mmCIF file of N, CA and C and ligand atoms in Angstrom:
data_model
loop_
_atom_site.group_PDB
_atom_site.id
_atom_site.type_symbol
_atom_site.label_atom_id
_atom_site.label_comp_id
_atom_site.label_asym_id
_atom_site.label_seq_id
_atom_site.Cartn_x
_atom_site.Cartn_y
_atom_site.Cartn_z
ATOM 1 N N UNK A 1 -57.246 101.299 38.193
ATOM 2 C CA UNK A 1 -57.096 100.459 39.362
ATOM 3 C C UNK A 1 -56.036 99.406 39.119
ATOM 4 N N UNK A 2 -56.274 98.516 38.177
ATOM 5 C CA UNK A 2 -55.333 97.412 38.040
ATOM 6 C C UNK A 2 -54.708 97.405 36.655
ATOM 7 N N UNK A 3 -53.440 97.638 36.614
ATOM 8 C CA UNK A 3 -52.730 97.514 35.346
ATOM 9 C C UNK A 3 -52.498 96.034 35.043
ATOM 10 N N UNK A 4 -52.716 95.687 33.782
ATOM 11 C CA UNK A 4 -52.469 94.303 33.338
ATOM 12 C C UNK A 4 -51.319 94.295 32.349
ATOM 13 N N UNK A 5 -50.498 93.266 32.400
ATOM 14 C CA UNK A 5 -49.414 93.142 31.448
ATOM 15 C C UNK A 5 -50.003 92.869 30.068
ATOM 16 N N UNK A 6 -49.577 93.668 29.098
ATOM 17 C CA UNK A 6 -50.121 93.516 27.747
ATOM 18 C C UNK A 6 -49.138 92.851 26.796
ATOM 19 N N UNK A 7 -47.851 93.180 26.927
ATOM 20 C CA UNK A 7 -46.832 92.581 26.069
ATOM 21 C C UNK A 7 -45.469 93.008 26.572
ATOM 22 N N UNK A 8 -44.446 92.436 25.975
ATOM 23 C CA UNK A 8 -43.090 92.913 26.253
ATOM 24 C C UNK A 8 -42.864 94.200 25.470
ATOM 25 N N UNK A 9 -42.118 95.121 26.042
ATOM 26 C CA UNK A 9 -41.877 96.389 25.353
ATOM 27 C C UNK A 9 -41.203 96.142 23.998
ATOM 28 N N UNK A 10 -40.362 95.130 23.935
ATOM 29 C CA UNK A 10 -39.626 94.841 22.703
ATOM 30 C C UNK A 10 -40.536 94.385 21.573
ATOM 31 N N UNK A 11 -41.754 94.009 21.876
ATOM 32 C CA UNK A 11 -42.679 93.584 20.825
ATOM 33 C C UNK A 11 -43.233 94.766 20.038
ATOM 34 N N UNK A 12 -43.061 95.963 20.558
ATOM 35 C CA UNK A 12 -43.628 97.147 19.902
ATOM 36 C C UNK A 12 -42.605 97.790 18.979
ATOM 37 N N UNK A 13 -42.971 97.880 17.728
ATOM 38 C CA UNK A 13 -42.146 98.554 16.729
ATOM 39 C C UNK A 13 -42.788 99.898 16.433
ATOM 40 N N UNK A 14 -41.950 100.925 16.269
ATOM 41 C CA UNK A 14 -42.458 102.276 16.025
ATOM 42 C C UNK A 14 -43.507 102.282 14.896
ATOM 43 N N UNK A 15 -44.655 102.872 15.186
ATOM 44 C CA UNK A 15 -45.732 103.083 14.205
ATOM 45 C C UNK A 15 -46.341 101.796 13.638
ATOM 46 N N UNK A 16 -46.114 100.670 14.308
ATOM 47 C CA UNK A 16 -46.725 99.409 13.875
ATOM 48 C C UNK A 16 -47.676 98.931 14.961
ATOM 49 N N UNK A 17 -48.996 99.016 14.723
ATOM 50 C CA UNK A 17 -49.954 98.635 15.777
ATOM 51 C C UNK A 17 -49.840 97.162 16.136
ATOM 52 N N UNK A 18 -50.043 96.885 17.406
ATOM 53 C CA UNK A 18 -50.026 95.505 17.896
ATOM 54 C C UNK A 18 -51.351 95.246 18.624
ATOM 55 N N UNK A 19 -52.073 94.225 18.141
ATOM 56 C CA UNK A 19 -53.359 93.887 18.761
ATOM 57 C C UNK A 19 -53.123 92.873 19.871
ATOM 58 N N UNK A 20 -53.695 93.153 21.052
ATOM 59 C CA UNK A 20 -53.664 92.203 22.163
ATOM 60 C C UNK A 20 -55.102 92.086 22.688
ATOM 61 N N UNK A 21 -55.362 91.029 23.429
ATOM 62 C CA UNK A 21 -56.676 90.887 24.060
ATOM 63 C C UNK A 21 -56.446 90.746 25.556
ATOM 64 N N UNK A 22 -57.030 91.658 26.309
ATOM 65 C CA UNK A 22 -56.879 91.648 27.766
ATOM 66 C C UNK A 22 -58.233 91.272 28.369
ATOM 67 N N UNK A 23 -58.300 90.101 28.989
ATOM 68 C CA UNK A 23 -59.609 89.588 29.373
ATOM 69 C C UNK A 23 -60.346 89.298 28.084
ATOM 70 N N UNK A 24 -61.461 90.001 27.873
ATOM 71 C CA UNK A 24 -62.142 89.853 26.585
ATOM 72 C C UNK A 24 -62.155 91.175 25.812
ATOM 73 N N UNK A 25 -61.252 92.072 26.163
ATOM 74 C CA UNK A 25 -61.221 93.388 25.510
ATOM 75 C C UNK A 25 -60.057 93.451 24.515
ATOM 76 N N UNK A 26 -60.368 93.650 23.228
ATOM 77 C CA UNK A 26 -59.293 93.806 22.252
ATOM 78 C C UNK A 26 -58.726 95.228 22.314
ATOM 79 N N UNK A 27 -57.414 95.301 22.363
ATOM 80 C CA UNK A 27 -56.738 96.593 22.514
ATOM 81 C C UNK A 27 -55.626 96.677 21.477
ATOM 82 N N UNK A 28 -55.481 97.850 20.885
ATOM 83 C CA UNK A 28 -54.357 98.092 19.989
ATOM 84 C C UNK A 28 -53.322 98.931 20.713
ATOM 85 N N UNK A 29 -52.093 98.451 20.722
ATOM 86 C CA UNK A 29 -50.982 99.191 21.311
ATOM 87 C C UNK A 29 -50.183 99.819 20.188
ATOM 88 N N UNK A 30 -49.780 101.063 20.405
ATOM 89 C CA UNK A 30 -48.995 101.756 19.388
ATOM 90 C C UNK A 30 -47.851 102.501 20.058
ATOM 91 N N UNK A 31 -46.645 102.276 19.543
ATOM 92 C CA UNK A 31 -45.520 103.108 19.953
ATOM 93 C C UNK A 31 -45.302 104.133 18.847
ATOM 94 N N UNK A 32 -45.381 105.396 19.222
ATOM 95 C CA UNK A 32 -45.149 106.450 18.232
ATOM 96 C C UNK A 32 -44.695 107.710 18.948
ATOM 97 N N UNK A 33 -43.844 108.450 18.305
ATOM 98 C CA UNK A 33 -43.381 109.742 18.812
ATOM 99 C C UNK A 33 -42.913 109.652 20.260
ATOM 100 N N UNK A 34 -42.250 108.550 20.611
ATOM 101 C CA UNK A 34 -41.653 108.432 21.938
ATOM 102 C C UNK A 34 -42.588 107.987 23.045
ATOM 103 N N UNK A 35 -43.831 107.693 22.706
ATOM 104 C CA UNK A 35 -44.798 107.260 23.720
ATOM 105 C C UNK A 35 -45.441 105.944 23.280
ATOM 106 N N UNK A 36 -46.064 105.266 24.249
ATOM 107 C CA UNK A 36 -46.862 104.078 23.930
ATOM 108 C C UNK A 36 -48.315 104.379 24.301
ATOM 109 N N UNK A 37 -49.210 104.086 23.370
ATOM 110 C CA UNK A 37 -50.633 104.355 23.566
ATOM 111 C C UNK A 37 -51.429 103.057 23.484
ATOM 112 N N UNK A 38 -52.557 103.042 24.191
ATOM 113 C CA UNK A 38 -53.479 101.906 24.139
ATOM 114 C C UNK A 38 -54.864 102.439 23.777
ATOM 115 N N UNK A 39 -55.422 101.887 22.717
ATOM 116 C CA UNK A 39 -56.747 102.300 22.261
ATOM 117 C C UNK A 39 -57.560 101.040 22.002
ATOM 118 N N UNK A 40 -58.838 101.089 22.294
ATOM 119 C CA UNK A 40 -59.688 99.935 22.007
ATOM 120 C C UNK A 40 -59.557 99.590 20.527
ATOM 121 N N UNK A 41 -59.529 98.312 20.243
ATOM 122 C CA UNK A 41 -59.222 97.881 18.877
ATOM 123 C C UNK A 41 -60.406 98.001 17.923
ATOM 124 N N UNK A 42 -61.593 98.278 18.425
ATOM 125 C CA UNK A 42 -62.779 98.238 17.559
ATOM 126 C C UNK A 42 -63.167 99.651 17.120
ATOM 127 N N UNK A 43 -63.204 99.867 15.826
ATOM 128 C CA UNK A 43 -63.621 101.161 15.284
ATOM 129 C C UNK A 43 -65.043 101.476 15.766
ATOM 130 N N UNK A 44 -65.284 102.751 16.071
ATOM 131 C CA UNK A 44 -66.617 103.126 16.564
ATOM 132 C C UNK A 44 -67.633 103.245 15.434
ATOM 133 N N UNK A 45 -67.191 103.138 14.200
ATOM 134 C CA UNK A 45 -68.115 103.244 13.068
ATOM 135 C C UNK A 45 -68.671 101.883 12.671
ATOM 136 N N UNK A 46 -67.819 100.875 12.667
ATOM 137 C CA UNK A 46 -68.251 99.514 12.368
ATOM 138 C C UNK A 46 -67.293 98.577 13.082
ATOM 139 N N UNK A 47 -67.640 97.336 13.101
ATOM 140 C CA UNK A 47 -66.898 96.388 13.927
ATOM 141 C C UNK A 47 -65.665 95.851 13.191
ATOM 142 N N UNK A 48 -64.681 96.732 12.998
ATOM 143 C CA UNK A 48 -63.441 96.286 12.370
ATOM 144 C C UNK A 48 -62.261 96.657 13.262
ATOM 145 N N UNK A 49 -61.152 95.971 13.020
ATOM 146 C CA UNK A 49 -59.980 96.124 13.879
ATOM 147 C C UNK A 49 -59.137 97.331 13.472
ATOM 148 N N UNK A 50 -58.922 98.232 14.432
ATOM 149 C CA UNK A 50 -58.084 99.401 14.145
ATOM 150 C C UNK A 50 -56.615 99.014 14.000
ATOM 151 N N UNK A 51 -56.241 97.866 14.543
ATOM 152 C CA UNK A 51 -54.828 97.480 14.495
ATOM 153 C C UNK A 51 -54.347 97.240 13.067
ATOM 154 N N UNK A 52 -55.286 97.127 12.139
ATOM 155 C CA UNK A 52 -54.887 96.927 10.745
ATOM 156 C C UNK A 52 -54.709 98.250 10.002
ATOM 157 N N UNK A 53 -54.860 99.354 10.733
ATOM 158 C CA UNK A 53 -54.736 100.669 10.102
ATOM 159 C C UNK A 53 -53.337 101.237 10.190
ATOM 160 N N UNK A 54 -53.162 102.388 9.542
ATOM 161 C CA UNK A 54 -51.867 103.073 9.514
ATOM 162 C C UNK A 54 -51.785 104.085 10.647
ATOM 163 N N UNK A 55 -50.558 104.288 11.134
ATOM 164 C CA UNK A 55 -50.323 105.274 12.201
ATOM 165 C C UNK A 55 -49.591 106.474 11.608
ATOM 166 N N UNK A 56 -50.109 107.661 11.931
ATOM 167 C CA UNK A 56 -49.453 108.885 11.470
ATOM 168 C C UNK A 56 -49.906 110.033 12.344
ATOM 169 N N UNK A 57 -48.980 110.917 12.698
ATOM 170 C CA UNK A 57 -49.297 112.120 13.476
ATOM 171 C C UNK A 57 -50.091 111.796 14.741
ATOM 172 N N UNK A 58 -49.651 110.779 15.464
ATOM 173 C CA UNK A 58 -50.269 110.379 16.733
ATOM 174 C C UNK A 58 -51.747 110.013 16.569
ATOM 175 N N UNK A 59 -52.073 109.438 15.410
ATOM 176 C CA UNK A 59 -53.443 108.979 15.158
ATOM 177 C C UNK A 59 -53.364 107.659 14.415
ATOM 178 N N UNK A 60 -54.445 106.880 14.539
ATOM 179 C CA UNK A 60 -54.529 105.632 13.787
ATOM 180 C C UNK A 60 -55.725 105.739 12.850
ATOM 181 N N UNK A 61 -55.490 105.338 11.608
ATOM 182 C CA UNK A 61 -56.530 105.477 10.589
ATOM 183 C C UNK A 61 -57.236 104.152 10.390
ATOM 184 N N UNK A 62 -58.542 104.168 10.450
ATOM 185 C CA UNK A 62 -59.314 102.959 10.193
ATOM 186 C C UNK A 62 -59.147 102.579 8.717
ATOM 187 N N UNK A 63 -58.791 101.326 8.495
ATOM 188 C CA UNK A 63 -58.500 100.882 7.129
ATOM 189 C C UNK A 63 -59.750 100.814 6.261
ATOM 190 N N UNK A 64 -60.942 100.732 6.897
ATOM 191 C CA UNK A 64 -62.141 100.489 6.083
ATOM 192 C C UNK A 64 -62.682 101.768 5.435
ATOM 193 N N UNK A 65 -62.887 102.816 6.229
ATOM 194 C CA UNK A 65 -63.453 104.041 5.662
ATOM 195 C C UNK A 65 -62.600 105.274 5.930
ATOM 196 N N UNK A 66 -61.498 105.108 6.638
ATOM 197 C CA UNK A 66 -60.536 106.208 6.720
ATOM 198 C C UNK A 66 -60.679 107.193 7.864
ATOM 199 N N UNK A 67 -61.583 106.973 8.805
ATOM 200 C CA UNK A 67 -61.605 107.879 9.962
ATOM 201 C C UNK A 67 -60.298 107.720 10.732
ATOM 202 N N UNK A 68 -59.797 108.842 11.244
ATOM 203 C CA UNK A 68 -58.547 108.822 12.006
ATOM 204 C C UNK A 68 -58.846 109.115 13.469
ATOM 205 N N UNK A 69 -58.344 108.272 14.348
ATOM 206 C CA UNK A 69 -58.598 108.418 15.781
ATOM 207 C C UNK A 69 -57.316 108.857 16.487
ATOM 208 N N UNK A 70 -57.433 109.946 17.244
ATOM 209 C CA UNK A 70 -56.297 110.456 18.013
ATOM 210 C C UNK A 70 -55.928 109.429 19.083
ATOM 211 N N UNK A 71 -54.674 109.024 19.129
ATOM 212 C CA UNK A 71 -54.257 107.984 20.077
ATOM 213 C C UNK A 71 -54.267 108.496 21.522
ATOM 214 N N UNK A 72 -54.250 109.815 21.717
ATOM 215 C CA UNK A 72 -54.266 110.382 23.079
ATOM 216 C C UNK A 72 -55.672 110.485 23.635
ATOM 217 N N UNK A 73 -56.643 110.721 22.745
ATOM 218 C CA UNK A 73 -58.006 110.982 23.220
ATOM 219 C C UNK A 73 -59.031 109.977 22.710
ATOM 220 N N UNK A 74 -58.713 109.278 21.635
ATOM 221 C CA UNK A 74 -59.652 108.359 21.008
ATOM 222 C C UNK A 74 -60.671 109.046 20.109
ATOM 223 N N UNK A 75 -60.574 110.364 19.983
ATOM 224 C CA UNK A 75 -61.594 111.081 19.194
ATOM 225 C C UNK A 75 -61.295 111.000 17.698
ATOM 226 N N UNK A 76 -62.351 110.830 16.899
ATOM 227 C CA UNK A 76 -62.140 110.839 15.450
ATOM 228 C C UNK A 76 -61.964 112.273 14.955
ATOM 229 N N UNK A 77 -61.096 112.436 13.970
ATOM 230 C CA UNK A 77 -60.892 113.789 13.433
ATOM 231 C C UNK A 77 -61.797 114.056 12.242
ATOM 232 N N UNK A 78 -62.504 113.007 11.775
ATOM 233 C CA UNK A 78 -63.393 113.243 10.645
ATOM 234 C C UNK A 78 -64.272 112.046 10.395
ATOM 235 N N UNK A 79 -65.309 112.241 9.561
ATOM 236 C CA UNK A 79 -66.253 111.169 9.277
ATOM 237 C C UNK A 79 -65.613 110.043 8.480
ATOM 238 N N UNK A 80 -66.297 108.893 8.426
ATOM 239 C CA UNK A 80 -67.685 108.674 8.859
ATOM 240 C C UNK A 80 -67.839 108.419 10.362
ATOM 241 N N UNK A 81 -66.791 108.093 11.091
ATOM 242 C CA UNK A 81 -66.952 107.859 12.532
ATOM 243 C C UNK A 81 -67.253 109.192 13.228
ATOM 244 N N UNK A 82 -68.174 109.151 14.181
ATOM 245 C CA UNK A 82 -68.496 110.360 14.948
ATOM 246 C C UNK A 82 -68.258 110.154 16.438
ATOM 247 N N UNK A 83 -68.155 108.892 16.861
ATOM 248 C CA UNK A 83 -67.980 108.593 18.282
ATOM 249 C C UNK A 83 -66.522 108.246 18.572
ATOM 250 N N UNK A 84 -66.042 108.629 19.771
ATOM 251 C CA UNK A 84 -64.671 108.264 20.123
ATOM 252 C C UNK A 84 -64.540 106.774 20.416
ATOM 253 N N UNK A 85 -63.308 106.323 20.404
ATOM 254 C CA UNK A 85 -62.958 104.963 20.802
ATOM 255 C C UNK A 85 -62.267 105.083 22.166
ATOM 256 N N UNK A 86 -62.563 104.190 23.119
ATOM 257 C CA UNK A 86 -61.915 104.311 24.430
ATOM 258 C C UNK A 86 -60.388 104.191 24.324
ATOM 259 N N UNK A 87 -59.709 105.015 25.114
ATOM 260 C CA UNK A 87 -58.255 104.898 25.255
ATOM 261 C C UNK A 87 -57.949 104.605 26.718
ATOM 262 N N UNK A 88 -56.796 104.031 26.961
ATOM 263 C CA UNK A 88 -56.448 103.552 28.306
ATOM 264 C C UNK A 88 -55.051 104.021 28.693
ATOM 265 N N UNK A 89 -54.836 104.237 29.997
ATOM 266 C CA UNK A 89 -53.489 104.593 30.435
ATOM 267 C C UNK A 89 -52.523 103.423 30.297
ATOM 268 N N UNK A 90 -51.284 103.775 29.994
ATOM 269 C CA UNK A 90 -50.223 102.780 29.772
ATOM 270 C C UNK A 90 -49.060 103.103 30.694
ATOM 271 N N UNK A 91 -48.419 102.074 31.213
ATOM 272 C CA UNK A 91 -47.139 102.295 31.878
ATOM 273 C C UNK A 91 -46.173 101.204 31.441
ATOM 274 N N UNK A 92 -44.909 101.587 31.440
ATOM 275 C CA UNK A 92 -43.836 100.656 31.069
ATOM 276 C C UNK A 92 -43.070 100.347 32.344
ATOM 277 N N UNK A 93 -42.922 99.080 32.615
ATOM 278 C CA UNK A 93 -42.204 98.670 33.824
ATOM 279 C C UNK A 93 -41.455 97.389 33.536
ATOM 280 N N UNK A 94 -40.187 97.366 33.892
ATOM 281 C CA UNK A 94 -39.364 96.155 33.732
ATOM 282 C C UNK A 94 -39.503 95.580 32.325
ATOM 283 N N UNK A 95 -39.390 96.452 31.335
ATOM 284 C CA UNK A 95 -39.417 96.044 29.917
ATOM 285 C C UNK A 95 -40.750 95.439 29.481
ATOM 286 N N UNK A 96 -41.800 95.711 30.200
ATOM 287 C CA UNK A 96 -43.124 95.228 29.794
ATOM 288 C C UNK A 96 -44.100 96.407 29.740
ATOM 289 N N UNK A 97 -45.148 96.225 28.930
ATOM 290 C CA UNK A 97 -46.175 97.243 28.756
ATOM 291 C C UNK A 97 -47.402 96.832 29.544
ATOM 292 N N UNK A 98 -47.906 97.744 30.365
ATOM 293 C CA UNK A 98 -49.084 97.484 31.189
ATOM 294 C C UNK A 98 -50.191 98.472 30.810
ATOM 295 N N UNK A 99 -51.421 97.979 30.787
ATOM 296 C CA UNK A 99 -52.584 98.792 30.431
ATOM 297 C C UNK A 99 -53.617 98.653 31.541
ATOM 298 N N UNK A 100 -54.249 99.788 31.881
ATOM 299 C CA UNK A 100 -55.312 99.763 32.880
ATOM 300 C C UNK A 100 -56.666 99.962 32.193
ATOM 301 N N UNK A 101 -57.389 98.883 31.990
ATOM 302 C CA UNK A 101 -58.677 98.954 31.300
ATOM 303 C C UNK A 101 -59.745 99.640 32.125
ATOM 304 N N UNK A 102 -59.526 99.753 33.427
ATOM 305 C CA UNK A 102 -60.543 100.349 34.286
ATOM 306 C C UNK A 102 -60.547 101.862 34.233
ATOM 307 N N UNK A 103 -59.524 102.424 33.583
ATOM 308 C CA UNK A 103 -59.448 103.883 33.516
ATOM 309 C C UNK A 103 -59.636 104.373 32.094
ATOM 310 N N UNK A 104 -60.587 103.807 31.389
ATOM 311 C CA UNK A 104 -60.776 104.256 30.015
ATOM 312 C C UNK A 104 -61.275 105.700 29.967
ATOM 313 N N UNK A 105 -60.889 106.369 28.899
ATOM 314 C CA UNK A 105 -61.389 107.731 28.746
ATOM 315 C C UNK A 105 -61.732 107.959 27.287
HETATM 316 S S1 FES B 201 -65.393 101.083 9.959
HETATM 317 FE FE1 FES B 201 -63.914 102.461 10.686
HETATM 318 S S2 FES B 201 -64.410 104.316 9.693
HETATM 319 FE FE2 FES B 201 -65.906 102.917 8.983
#
């Protein structure tokens, strides 16, 4: 429904997660492989920030126990996490990044 401005596009560096808070929702933005993705910042296994993890192969790895979450779907590819993390649609407009929290999947 409503896209919110999350940051300037120039703030995103390839494969370097950027944590933002939209309302009271922490979101990690990632530019990788030519796209920008938005994933909830909280690991589904424990309450730690995914933005501190590494990005590789369109996934972000939780720094604490190593589960990797697909940035397109939010699904973990392996344990210990078993539940997905919400992901959100992103659009780029006028050099800014917008995220729609109402369309999580
Ligand atoms: S806290 Fe993220 S995998 Fe355990």
